[in-house]
Short mmCIF file of C-alpha atoms in Angstrom, two decimals:
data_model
loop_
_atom_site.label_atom_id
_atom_site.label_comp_id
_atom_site.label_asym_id
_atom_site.label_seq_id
_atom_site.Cartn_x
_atom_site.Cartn_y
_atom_site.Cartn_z
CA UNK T 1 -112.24 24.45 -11.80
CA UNK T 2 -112.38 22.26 -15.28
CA UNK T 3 -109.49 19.30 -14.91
CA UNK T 4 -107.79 17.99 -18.00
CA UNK T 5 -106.78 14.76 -16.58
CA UNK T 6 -104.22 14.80 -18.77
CA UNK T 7 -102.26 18.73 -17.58
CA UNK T 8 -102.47 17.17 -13.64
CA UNK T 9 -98.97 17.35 -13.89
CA UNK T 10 -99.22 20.84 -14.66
CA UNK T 11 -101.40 21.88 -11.23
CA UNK T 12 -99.79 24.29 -8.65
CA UNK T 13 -99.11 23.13 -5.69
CA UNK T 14 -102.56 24.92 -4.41
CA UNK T 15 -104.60 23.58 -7.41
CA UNK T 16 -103.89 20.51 -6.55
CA UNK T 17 -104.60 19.98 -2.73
CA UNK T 18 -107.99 22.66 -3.80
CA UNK T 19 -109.20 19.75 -6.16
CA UNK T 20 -108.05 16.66 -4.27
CA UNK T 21 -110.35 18.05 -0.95
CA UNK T 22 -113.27 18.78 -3.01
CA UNK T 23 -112.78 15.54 -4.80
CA UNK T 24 -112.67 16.25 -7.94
CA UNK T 25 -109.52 14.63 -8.11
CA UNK T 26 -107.65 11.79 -6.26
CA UNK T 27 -103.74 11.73 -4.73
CA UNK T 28 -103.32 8.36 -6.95
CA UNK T 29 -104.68 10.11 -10.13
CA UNK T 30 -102.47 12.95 -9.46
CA UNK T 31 -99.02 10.66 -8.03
CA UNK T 32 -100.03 8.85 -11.90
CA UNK T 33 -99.77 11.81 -13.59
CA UNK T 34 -96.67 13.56 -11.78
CA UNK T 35 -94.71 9.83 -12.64
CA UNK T 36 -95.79 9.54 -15.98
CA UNK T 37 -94.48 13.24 -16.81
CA UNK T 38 -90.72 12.16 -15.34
CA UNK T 39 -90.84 8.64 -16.75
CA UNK T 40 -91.24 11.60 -19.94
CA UNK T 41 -88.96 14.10 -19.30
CA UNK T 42 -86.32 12.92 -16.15
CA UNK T 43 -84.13 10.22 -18.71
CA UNK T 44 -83.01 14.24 -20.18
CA UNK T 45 -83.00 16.60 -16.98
CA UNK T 46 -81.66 14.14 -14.51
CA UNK T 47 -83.51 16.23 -11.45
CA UNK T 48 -84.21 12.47 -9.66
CA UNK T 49 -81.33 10.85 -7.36
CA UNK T 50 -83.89 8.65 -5.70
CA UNK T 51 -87.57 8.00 -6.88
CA UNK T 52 -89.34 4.92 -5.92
CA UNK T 53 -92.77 4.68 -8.16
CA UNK T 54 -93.91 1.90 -5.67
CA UNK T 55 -93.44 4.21 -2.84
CA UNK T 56 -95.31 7.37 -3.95
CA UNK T 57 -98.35 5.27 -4.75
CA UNK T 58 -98.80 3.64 -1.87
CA UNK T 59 -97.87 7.02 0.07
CA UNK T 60 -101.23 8.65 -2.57
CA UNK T 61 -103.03 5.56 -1.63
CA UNK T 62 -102.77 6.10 2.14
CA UNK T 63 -103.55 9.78 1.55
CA UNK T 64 -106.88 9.11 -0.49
CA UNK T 65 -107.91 6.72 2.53
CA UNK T 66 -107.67 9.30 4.99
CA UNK T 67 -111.15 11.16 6.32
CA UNK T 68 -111.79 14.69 5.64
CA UNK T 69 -110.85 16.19 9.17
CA UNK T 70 -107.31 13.96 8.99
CA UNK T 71 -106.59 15.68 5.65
CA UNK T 72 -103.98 18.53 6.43
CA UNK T 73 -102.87 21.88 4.48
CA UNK T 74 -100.71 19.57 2.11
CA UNK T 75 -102.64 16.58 1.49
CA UNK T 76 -101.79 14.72 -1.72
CA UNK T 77 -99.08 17.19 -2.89
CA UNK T 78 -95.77 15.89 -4.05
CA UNK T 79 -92.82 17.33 -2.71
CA UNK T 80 -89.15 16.57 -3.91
CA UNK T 81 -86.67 16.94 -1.29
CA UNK T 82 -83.07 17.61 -1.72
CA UNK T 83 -80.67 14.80 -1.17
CA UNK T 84 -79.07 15.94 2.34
CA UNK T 85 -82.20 15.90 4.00
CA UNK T 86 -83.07 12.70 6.18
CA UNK T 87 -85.66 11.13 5.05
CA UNK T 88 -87.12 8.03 6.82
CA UNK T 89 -88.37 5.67 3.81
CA UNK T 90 -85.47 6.31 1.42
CA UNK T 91 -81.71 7.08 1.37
CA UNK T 92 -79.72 10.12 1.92
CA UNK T 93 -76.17 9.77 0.05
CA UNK T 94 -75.40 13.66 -0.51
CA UNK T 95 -73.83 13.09 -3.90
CA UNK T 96 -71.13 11.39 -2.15
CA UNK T 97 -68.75 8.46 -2.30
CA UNK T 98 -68.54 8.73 1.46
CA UNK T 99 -72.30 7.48 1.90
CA UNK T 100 -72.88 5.99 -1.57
CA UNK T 101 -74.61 2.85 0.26
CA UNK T 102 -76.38 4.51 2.74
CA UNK T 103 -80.03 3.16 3.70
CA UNK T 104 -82.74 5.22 5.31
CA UNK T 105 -82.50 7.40 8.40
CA UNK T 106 -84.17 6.23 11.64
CA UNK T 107 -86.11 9.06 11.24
CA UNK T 108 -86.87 12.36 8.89
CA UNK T 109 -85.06 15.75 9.21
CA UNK T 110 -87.32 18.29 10.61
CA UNK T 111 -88.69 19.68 7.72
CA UNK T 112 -89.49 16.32 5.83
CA UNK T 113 -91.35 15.57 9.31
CA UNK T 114 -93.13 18.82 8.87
CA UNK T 115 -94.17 18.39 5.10
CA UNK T 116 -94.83 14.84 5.85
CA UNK T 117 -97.68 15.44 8.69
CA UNK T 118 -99.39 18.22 6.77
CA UNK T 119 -100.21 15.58 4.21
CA UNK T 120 -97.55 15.75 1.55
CA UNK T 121 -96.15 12.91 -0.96
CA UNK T 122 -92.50 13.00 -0.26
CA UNK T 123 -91.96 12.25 -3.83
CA UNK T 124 -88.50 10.92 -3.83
CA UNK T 125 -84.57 12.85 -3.43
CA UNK T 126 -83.86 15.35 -5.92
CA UNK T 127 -80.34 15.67 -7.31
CA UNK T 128 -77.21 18.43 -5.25
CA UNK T 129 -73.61 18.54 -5.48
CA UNK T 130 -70.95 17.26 -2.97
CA UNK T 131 -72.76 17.63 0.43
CA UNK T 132 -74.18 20.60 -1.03
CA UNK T 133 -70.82 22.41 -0.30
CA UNK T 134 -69.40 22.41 -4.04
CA UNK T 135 -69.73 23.77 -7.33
CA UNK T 136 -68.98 21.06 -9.49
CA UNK T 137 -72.16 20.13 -11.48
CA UNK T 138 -73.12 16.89 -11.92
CA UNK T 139 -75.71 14.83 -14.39
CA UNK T 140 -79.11 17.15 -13.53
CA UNK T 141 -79.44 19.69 -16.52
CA UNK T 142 -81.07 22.83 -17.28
CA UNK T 143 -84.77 21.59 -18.82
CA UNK T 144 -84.36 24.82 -20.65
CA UNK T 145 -81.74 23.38 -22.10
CA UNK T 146 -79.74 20.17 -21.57
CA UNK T 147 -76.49 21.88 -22.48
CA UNK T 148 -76.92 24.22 -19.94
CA UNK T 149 -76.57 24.16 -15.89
CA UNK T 150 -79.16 24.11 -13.99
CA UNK T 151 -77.51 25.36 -10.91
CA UNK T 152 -76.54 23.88 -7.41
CA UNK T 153 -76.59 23.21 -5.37
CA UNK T 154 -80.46 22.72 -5.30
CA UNK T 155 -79.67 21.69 -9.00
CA UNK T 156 -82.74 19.09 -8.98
CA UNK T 157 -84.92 20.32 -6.71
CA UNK T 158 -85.15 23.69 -8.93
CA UNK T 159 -84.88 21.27 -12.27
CA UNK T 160 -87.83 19.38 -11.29
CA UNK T 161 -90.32 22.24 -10.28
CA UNK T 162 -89.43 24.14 -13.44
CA UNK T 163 -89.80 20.80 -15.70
CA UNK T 164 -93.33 20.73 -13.85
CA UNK T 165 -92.18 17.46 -12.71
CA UNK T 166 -93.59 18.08 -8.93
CA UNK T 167 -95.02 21.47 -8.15
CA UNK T 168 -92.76 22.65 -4.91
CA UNK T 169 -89.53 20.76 -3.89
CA UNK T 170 -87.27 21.97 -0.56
CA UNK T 171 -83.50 22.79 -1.03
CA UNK T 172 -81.31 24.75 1.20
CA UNK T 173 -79.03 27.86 0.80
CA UNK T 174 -75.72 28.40 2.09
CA UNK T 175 -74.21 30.92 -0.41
CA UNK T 176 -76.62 31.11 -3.42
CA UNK T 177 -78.02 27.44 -3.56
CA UNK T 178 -81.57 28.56 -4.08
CA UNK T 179 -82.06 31.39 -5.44
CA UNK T 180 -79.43 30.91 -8.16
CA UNK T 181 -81.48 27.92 -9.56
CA UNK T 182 -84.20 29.51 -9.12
CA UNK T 183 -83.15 32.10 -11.47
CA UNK T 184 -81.43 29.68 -14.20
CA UNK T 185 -84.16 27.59 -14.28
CA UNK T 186 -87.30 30.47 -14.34
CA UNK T 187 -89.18 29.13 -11.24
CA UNK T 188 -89.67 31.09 -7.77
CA UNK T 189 -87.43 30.51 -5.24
CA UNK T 190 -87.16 31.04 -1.77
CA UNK T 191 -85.09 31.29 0.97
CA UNK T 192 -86.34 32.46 4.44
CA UNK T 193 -85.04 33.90 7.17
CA UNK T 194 -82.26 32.09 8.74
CA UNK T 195 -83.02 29.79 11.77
CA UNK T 196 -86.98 30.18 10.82
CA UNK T 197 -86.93 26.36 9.41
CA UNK T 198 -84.87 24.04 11.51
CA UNK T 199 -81.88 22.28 10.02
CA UNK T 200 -82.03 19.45 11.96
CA UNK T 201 -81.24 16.15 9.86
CA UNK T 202 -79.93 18.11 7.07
CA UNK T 203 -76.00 18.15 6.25
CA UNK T 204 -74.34 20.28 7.44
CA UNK T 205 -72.13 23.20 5.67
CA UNK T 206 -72.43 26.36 7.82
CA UNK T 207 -74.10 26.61 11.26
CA UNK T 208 -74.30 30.48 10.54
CA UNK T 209 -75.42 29.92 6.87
CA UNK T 210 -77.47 27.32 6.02
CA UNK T 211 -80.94 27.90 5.45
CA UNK T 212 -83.58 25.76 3.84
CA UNK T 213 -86.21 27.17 1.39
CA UNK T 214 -88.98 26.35 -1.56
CA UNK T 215 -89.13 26.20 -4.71
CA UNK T 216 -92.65 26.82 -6.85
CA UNK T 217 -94.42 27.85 -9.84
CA UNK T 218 -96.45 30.28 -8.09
CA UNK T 219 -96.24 32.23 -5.19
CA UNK T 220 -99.61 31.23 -3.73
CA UNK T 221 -98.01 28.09 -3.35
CA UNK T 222 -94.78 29.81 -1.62
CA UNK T 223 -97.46 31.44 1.01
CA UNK T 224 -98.89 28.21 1.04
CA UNK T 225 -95.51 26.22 2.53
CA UNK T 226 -94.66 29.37 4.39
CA UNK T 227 -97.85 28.80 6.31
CA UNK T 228 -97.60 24.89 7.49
CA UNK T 229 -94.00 25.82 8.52
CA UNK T 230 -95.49 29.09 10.37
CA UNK T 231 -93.17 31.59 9.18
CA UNK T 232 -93.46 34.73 10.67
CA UNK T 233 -97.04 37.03 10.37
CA UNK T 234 -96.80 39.71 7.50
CA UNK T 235 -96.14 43.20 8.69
CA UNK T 236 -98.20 44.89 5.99
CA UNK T 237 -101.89 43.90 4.66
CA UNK T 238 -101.22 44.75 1.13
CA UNK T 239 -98.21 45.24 -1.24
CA UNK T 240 -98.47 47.04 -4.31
CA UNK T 241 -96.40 48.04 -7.30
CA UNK T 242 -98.57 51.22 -7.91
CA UNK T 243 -97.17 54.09 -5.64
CA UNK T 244 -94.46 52.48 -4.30
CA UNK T 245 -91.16 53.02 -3.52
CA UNK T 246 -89.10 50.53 -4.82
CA UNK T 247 -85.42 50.50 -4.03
CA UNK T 248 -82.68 48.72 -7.09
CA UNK T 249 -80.07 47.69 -5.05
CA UNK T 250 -77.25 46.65 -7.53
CA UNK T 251 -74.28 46.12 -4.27
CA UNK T 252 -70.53 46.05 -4.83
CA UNK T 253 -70.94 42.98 -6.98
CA UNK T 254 -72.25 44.54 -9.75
CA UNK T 255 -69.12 44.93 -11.82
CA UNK T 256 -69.65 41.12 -12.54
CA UNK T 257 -73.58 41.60 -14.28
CA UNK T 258 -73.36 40.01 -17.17
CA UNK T 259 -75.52 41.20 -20.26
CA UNK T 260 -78.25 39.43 -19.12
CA UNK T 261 -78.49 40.70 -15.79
CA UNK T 262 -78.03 43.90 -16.84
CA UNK T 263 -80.73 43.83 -19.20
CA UNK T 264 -83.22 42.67 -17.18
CA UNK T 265 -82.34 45.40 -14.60
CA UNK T 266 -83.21 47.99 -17.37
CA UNK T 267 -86.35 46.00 -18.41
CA UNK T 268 -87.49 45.84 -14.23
CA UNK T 269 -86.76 49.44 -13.73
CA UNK T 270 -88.84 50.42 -16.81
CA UNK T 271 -91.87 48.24 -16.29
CA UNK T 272 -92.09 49.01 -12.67
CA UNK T 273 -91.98 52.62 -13.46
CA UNK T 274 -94.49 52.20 -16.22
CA UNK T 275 -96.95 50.56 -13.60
CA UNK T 276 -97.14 53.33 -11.23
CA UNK T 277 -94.19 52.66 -8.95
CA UNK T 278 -91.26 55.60 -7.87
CA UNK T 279 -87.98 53.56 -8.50
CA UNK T 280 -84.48 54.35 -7.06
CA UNK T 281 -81.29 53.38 -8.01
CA UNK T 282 -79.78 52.64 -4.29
CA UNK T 283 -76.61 52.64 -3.12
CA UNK T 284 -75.64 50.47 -0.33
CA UNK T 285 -73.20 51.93 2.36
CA UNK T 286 -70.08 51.56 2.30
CA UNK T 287 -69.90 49.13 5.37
CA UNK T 288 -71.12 46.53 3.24
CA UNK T 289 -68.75 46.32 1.04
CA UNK T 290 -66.37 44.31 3.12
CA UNK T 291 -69.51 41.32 3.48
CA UNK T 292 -68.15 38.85 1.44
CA UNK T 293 -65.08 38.72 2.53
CA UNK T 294 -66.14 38.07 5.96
CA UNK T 295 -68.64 35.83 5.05
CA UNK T 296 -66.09 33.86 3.54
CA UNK T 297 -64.47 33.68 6.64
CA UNK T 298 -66.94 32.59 8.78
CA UNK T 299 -68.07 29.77 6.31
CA UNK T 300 -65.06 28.21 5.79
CA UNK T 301 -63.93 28.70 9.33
CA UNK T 302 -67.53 26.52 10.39
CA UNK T 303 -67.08 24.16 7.29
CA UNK T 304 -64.15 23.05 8.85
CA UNK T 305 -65.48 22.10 11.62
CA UNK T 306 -68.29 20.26 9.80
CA UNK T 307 -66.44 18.18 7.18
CA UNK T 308 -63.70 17.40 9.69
CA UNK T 309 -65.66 14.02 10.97
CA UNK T 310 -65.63 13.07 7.29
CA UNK T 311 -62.47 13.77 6.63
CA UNK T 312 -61.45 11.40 10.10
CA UNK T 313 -63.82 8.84 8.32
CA UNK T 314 -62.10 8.39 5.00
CA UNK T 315 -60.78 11.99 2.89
CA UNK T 316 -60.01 9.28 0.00
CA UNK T 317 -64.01 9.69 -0.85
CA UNK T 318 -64.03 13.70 -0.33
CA UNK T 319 -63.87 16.43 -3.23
CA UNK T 320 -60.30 17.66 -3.10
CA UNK T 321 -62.25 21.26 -1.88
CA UNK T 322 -63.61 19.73 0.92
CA UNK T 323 -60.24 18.18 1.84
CA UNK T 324 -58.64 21.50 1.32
CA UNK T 325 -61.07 23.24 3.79
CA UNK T 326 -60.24 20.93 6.38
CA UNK T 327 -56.66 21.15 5.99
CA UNK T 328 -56.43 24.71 5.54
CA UNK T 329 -52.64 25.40 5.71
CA UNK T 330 -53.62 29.54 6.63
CA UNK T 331 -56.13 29.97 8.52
CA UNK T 332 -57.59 32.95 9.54
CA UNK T 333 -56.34 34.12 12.96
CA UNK T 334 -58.53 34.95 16.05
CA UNK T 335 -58.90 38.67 15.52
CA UNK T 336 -60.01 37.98 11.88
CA UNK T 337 -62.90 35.53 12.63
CA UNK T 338 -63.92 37.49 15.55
CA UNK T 339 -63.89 40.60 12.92
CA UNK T 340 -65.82 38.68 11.05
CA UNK T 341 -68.22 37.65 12.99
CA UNK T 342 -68.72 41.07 15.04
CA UNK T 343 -68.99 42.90 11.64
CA UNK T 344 -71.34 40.93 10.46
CA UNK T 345 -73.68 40.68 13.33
CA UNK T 346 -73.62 44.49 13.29
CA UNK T 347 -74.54 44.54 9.34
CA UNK T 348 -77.41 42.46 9.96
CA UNK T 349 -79.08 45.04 12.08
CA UNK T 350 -77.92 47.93 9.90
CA UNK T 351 -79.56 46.41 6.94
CA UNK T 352 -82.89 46.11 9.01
CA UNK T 353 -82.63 49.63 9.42
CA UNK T 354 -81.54 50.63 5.84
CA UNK T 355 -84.41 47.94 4.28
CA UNK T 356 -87.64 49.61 6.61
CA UNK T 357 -86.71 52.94 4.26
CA UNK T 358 -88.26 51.08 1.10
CA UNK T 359 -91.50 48.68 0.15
CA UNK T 360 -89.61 47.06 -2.00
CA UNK T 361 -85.86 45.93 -2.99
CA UNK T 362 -84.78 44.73 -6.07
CA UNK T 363 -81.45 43.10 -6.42
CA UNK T 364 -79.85 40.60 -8.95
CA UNK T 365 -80.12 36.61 -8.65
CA UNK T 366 -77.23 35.43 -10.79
CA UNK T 367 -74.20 36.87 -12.93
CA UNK T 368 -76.85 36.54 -16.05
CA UNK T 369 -78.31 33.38 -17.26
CA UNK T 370 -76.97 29.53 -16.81
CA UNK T 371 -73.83 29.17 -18.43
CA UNK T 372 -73.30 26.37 -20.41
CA UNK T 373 -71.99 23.16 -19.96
CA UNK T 374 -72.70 21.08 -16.55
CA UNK T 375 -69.37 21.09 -15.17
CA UNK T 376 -69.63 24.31 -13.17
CA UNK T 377 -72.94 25.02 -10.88
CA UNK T 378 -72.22 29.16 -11.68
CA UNK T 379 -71.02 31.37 -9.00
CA UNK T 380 -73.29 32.88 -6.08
CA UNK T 381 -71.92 36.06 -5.52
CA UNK T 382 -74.86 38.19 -5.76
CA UNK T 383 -76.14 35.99 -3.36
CA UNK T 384 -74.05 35.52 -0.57
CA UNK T 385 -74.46 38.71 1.16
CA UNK T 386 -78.10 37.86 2.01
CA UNK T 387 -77.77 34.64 3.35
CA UNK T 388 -74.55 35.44 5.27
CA UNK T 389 -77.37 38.36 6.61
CA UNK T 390 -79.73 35.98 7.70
CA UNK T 391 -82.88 37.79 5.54
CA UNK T 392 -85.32 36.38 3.28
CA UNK T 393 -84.55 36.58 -0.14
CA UNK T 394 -86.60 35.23 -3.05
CA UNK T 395 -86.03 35.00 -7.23
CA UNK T 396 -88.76 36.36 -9.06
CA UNK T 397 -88.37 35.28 -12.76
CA UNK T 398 -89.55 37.32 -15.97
CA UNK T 399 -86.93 37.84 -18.35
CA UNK T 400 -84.56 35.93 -20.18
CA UNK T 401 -80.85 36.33 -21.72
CA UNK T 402 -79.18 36.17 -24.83
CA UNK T 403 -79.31 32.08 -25.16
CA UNK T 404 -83.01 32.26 -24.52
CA UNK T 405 -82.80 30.84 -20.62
CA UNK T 406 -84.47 32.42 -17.81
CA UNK T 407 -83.17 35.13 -15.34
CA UNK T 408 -84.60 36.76 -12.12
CA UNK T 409 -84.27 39.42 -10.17
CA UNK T 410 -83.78 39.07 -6.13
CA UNK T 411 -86.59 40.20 -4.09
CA UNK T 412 -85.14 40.74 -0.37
CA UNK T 413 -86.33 42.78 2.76
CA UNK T 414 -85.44 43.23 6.46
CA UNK T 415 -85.08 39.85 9.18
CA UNK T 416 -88.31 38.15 9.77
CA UNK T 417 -90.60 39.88 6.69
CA UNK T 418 -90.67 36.85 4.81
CA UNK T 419 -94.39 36.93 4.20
CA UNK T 420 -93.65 41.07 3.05
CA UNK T 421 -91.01 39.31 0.63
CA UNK T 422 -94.02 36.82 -0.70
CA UNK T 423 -96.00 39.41 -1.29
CA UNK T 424 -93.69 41.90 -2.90
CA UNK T 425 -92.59 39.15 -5.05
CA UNK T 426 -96.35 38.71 -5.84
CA UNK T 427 -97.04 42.10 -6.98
CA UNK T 428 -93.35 42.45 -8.75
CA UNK T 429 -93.80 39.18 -10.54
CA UNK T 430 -97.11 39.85 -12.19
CA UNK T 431 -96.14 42.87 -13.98
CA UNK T 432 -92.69 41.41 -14.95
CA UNK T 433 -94.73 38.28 -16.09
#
C-alpha cells in the first residue's frame, strides 16, 4: 500500500494496524498525524472532553517499542472512548456537575481493558450528554455542519470518527445512542447484542438496556473490533445483495419519517432491487406495537434505581430529568412492570423467529437527518425497539436529506447474528455507497 504521510489521519482502522506491523509506518507517526488533524478541526466539532497529547505519545511510543509477537490485533490504533467509561490514566466526569473534578479510576471498565491489551491508543474521552441518560446537546457539533447536532448521546464518539479524527471510537446505546449518530453524522455504527460486551465500569442507565458498540468508517474495521471482543461466530459464510430476500421493515413508528427518511427508503428499495435483490415491504405483527411503551417502563423503572445514589449524593448537580425519574410521583404499579417485562421477554424470542424468515432487514436510523441547532440530541424512536430487544443493530449510511447531512438506514437481525449484521451491512452499504 502507497502512504501519503500526510492522509495518515485518513487510514481505517485496519489500514493502519496493516501498515504499522509491516512497518511501513510507526504508532508515533500515526498518534502525530491523528493530533495534528484535531488540533485542525476539534476547536469547531468539539468531539474531545479529555485529550492529553502527552499521553497518546508516550502510549505510541510504548507501542512502537514492543516486539513483533507482543503486538496484538489493535496495535497502534487510536480509539476514543466515551466519557462514562472508566478509564485508568484519565478522568471520567459523564458531562456532569456531580463528578466535574473527578480523577482517574483505579482501574479501566471492561472494554477499555479489552481495547487496551489488544494494543490500542486509548486516545482520550470523547464528548456525551448527562450520564448518557439525556437529550440535551451540549458543545460537540455535527462536522457536517456546526449548526447542526451531531447526536447523543455518543455525540463525540460518532463526531470524531466521521471528522476522521480517530478511525473507531466505543459509545454505548440505551435507546438510540449509537446508531442515531451514526446516522446524523454518515459513519457506521454499531450496536451488538445486548450483554455480548460487558458493562462493567461504565455508567449506568438501564441494566436491561445498555449496550456498548463501535463506531467506524468501514466495516472491515467493525469485523475487526467485533473479533478482539469475540462476538459471536457468523451463521452464514457469505451475504449477498444479489438474490436475496431483503425484508423493509418500516414498524409502528413510521408515521414520524421525516422527508429524509422517507426518501432514502425509496432510494434503498430501488437500488437494492436494481442489484439483483427480491425486496418486501414487511409488516411487523401486531404484538409489537405495544414495545415502546413497555420499554419505557422498564427503563425508567431501572433508571431509578440507578440515579437514586446520585440523587442521595447531591440532586442540586442533576438535570431536572434525572431528578424527575427518581422522584417519580406515578409510578408504574407491579402488574405493569411485570407486563412489561414478561411482554417483552416474549417479543424478543418472537422476533428471532420472525427475523430467520429474511437475509436481510432494513429499517430506519433516525426521524430524517440532524436537526439543527445543538440544544436537542434528536429523538430515538426508531431505535428503541431494538435495543429494548436485545439484537444487533447497525447504521449503514448512503444518502443524505434536504440540508445536505447524512442519513442511514438500520441494518438489524435475530439475537446473537451480529457478525450476519456486519456482513449484511457490508454487502447493503456498497451498493448504497
Amino acid at each position: 500500500m502507497a502512504v501519503v504521510k500526510t492522509d495518515l489521519f485518513r487510514l481505517s482502522a485496519s489500514q493502519t494496524a496493516e501498515l504499522i506491523r509491516s512497518n511501513h509506518i510507526s504508532a508515533q507517526e500515526y498518534a502525530h498525524a491523528l493530533l495534528e488533524r484535531v488540533r485542525e478541526r476539534d476547536p469547531q466539532v468539539r468531539a474531545w472532553v479529555y485529550l492529553d497529547e502527552e499521553a497518546v505519545l508516550e502510549q505510541a511510543q510504548k507501542l512502537d517499542q514492543l516486539s513483533p509477537e507482543e503486538r496484538g490485533p489493535l496495535h497502534g490504533v487510536a480509539i476514543g472512548v466515551k466519557d462514562i467509561f472508566l478509564t485508568r490514566d484519565m478522568p471520567t466526569r459523564y458531562n456532569s456537575r456531580l463528578h466535574a473534578y473527578d480523577g482517574n479510576a483505579a482501574a479501566d471498565s471492561a472494554a477499555v481493558s479489552v481495547l487496551r491489551a489488544a494494543g490500542a491508543i486509548i486516545f482520550g474521552k470523547t464528548a456525551t450528554t448527562e450520564f448518557a441518560a439525556m437529550t440535551e446537546g451540549g458543545p460537540c457539533s455535527n462536522p457536517h455542519n456546526p449548526k447542526h447536532t451531531p447526536g447523543g448521546s455518543s455525540s463525540g464518539s460518532a463526531a470524531s470518527v466521521a471528522d476522521c479524527q480517530v478511525p473507531v471510537s466505543i459509545g454505548t446505546q440505551t435507546g438510540g445512542s449509537i446508531v442515531r449518530p451514526g446516522s446524523f453524522n454518515g459513519c457506521y455504527a454499531f450496536k451488538p447484542t445486548w450483554g455480548t460486551i460487558s458493562t462493567e465500569g461504565v455508567g449506568r442507565f438501564s441494566i436491561s438496556a445498555d449496550t456498548p458498540g463501535f463506531y467506524a468508517r468501514t466495516v472491515d474495521d467493525m469485523e475487526l473490533l467485533s473479533r478482539v471482543f469475540q462476538l459471536p461466530a457468523p451463521l452464514r459464510t457469505t451475504i449477498s445483495v444479489a438474490g436475496s430476500k431483503i425484508a423493509f421493515i418500516k414498524t409502528h413508528i413510521w408515521p414520524n419519517a421525516g422527508p429524509g427518511t422517507v426518501a432514502a427508503w425509496n432510494d434503498a428499495q430501488q437500488l437494492l432491487a436494481n442489484a439483483g435483490a427480491h425486496v418486501l415491504d414487511v409488516s411487523m405483527p401486531d404484538e409489537f406495537a405495544r414495545c415502546a411503551e413497555w420499554r419505557e417502563i422498564i427503563v425508567s423503572e431501572e433508571a431509578r434505581a440507578a440515579f437514586m445514589p446520585k440523587y442521595r449524593e447531591d440532586k442540586t448537580k442533576l438535570h431536572a430529568d434525572i431528578v424527575t425519574l427518581v422522584e417519580n410521583a406515578h409510578p408504574p404499579g407491579r402488574a405493569a412492570i411485570l407486563e412489561a417485562h414478561d411482554s417483552v421477554a416474549q417479543l424478543r424470542a418472537q422476533w428471532d423467529r420472525f427475523a430467520s424468515q429474511y437475509d436481510i432487514i432494513l429499517t430506519p436510523s433516525a426521524v430524517d437527518e440532524a436537526p439543527e441547532g445543538l440544544e436537542s440530541t434528536g429523538t430515538a424512536i426508531f431505535c428503541c425497539m431494538w435495543t429494548i430487544l436485545h439484537v444487533p443493530a447497525m447504521n449503514v449510511p448512503g444518502f443524505r436529506g434536504a440540508c445536505g447531512l447524512p442519513i442511514g438506514l438500520t441494518v438489524v437481525g435475530a439475537r446473537y447474528t451480529d457478525m450476519d449484521v456486519l456482513s449484511a451491512g457490508k454487502a447493503v452499504g456498497k451498493v448504497f455507497n
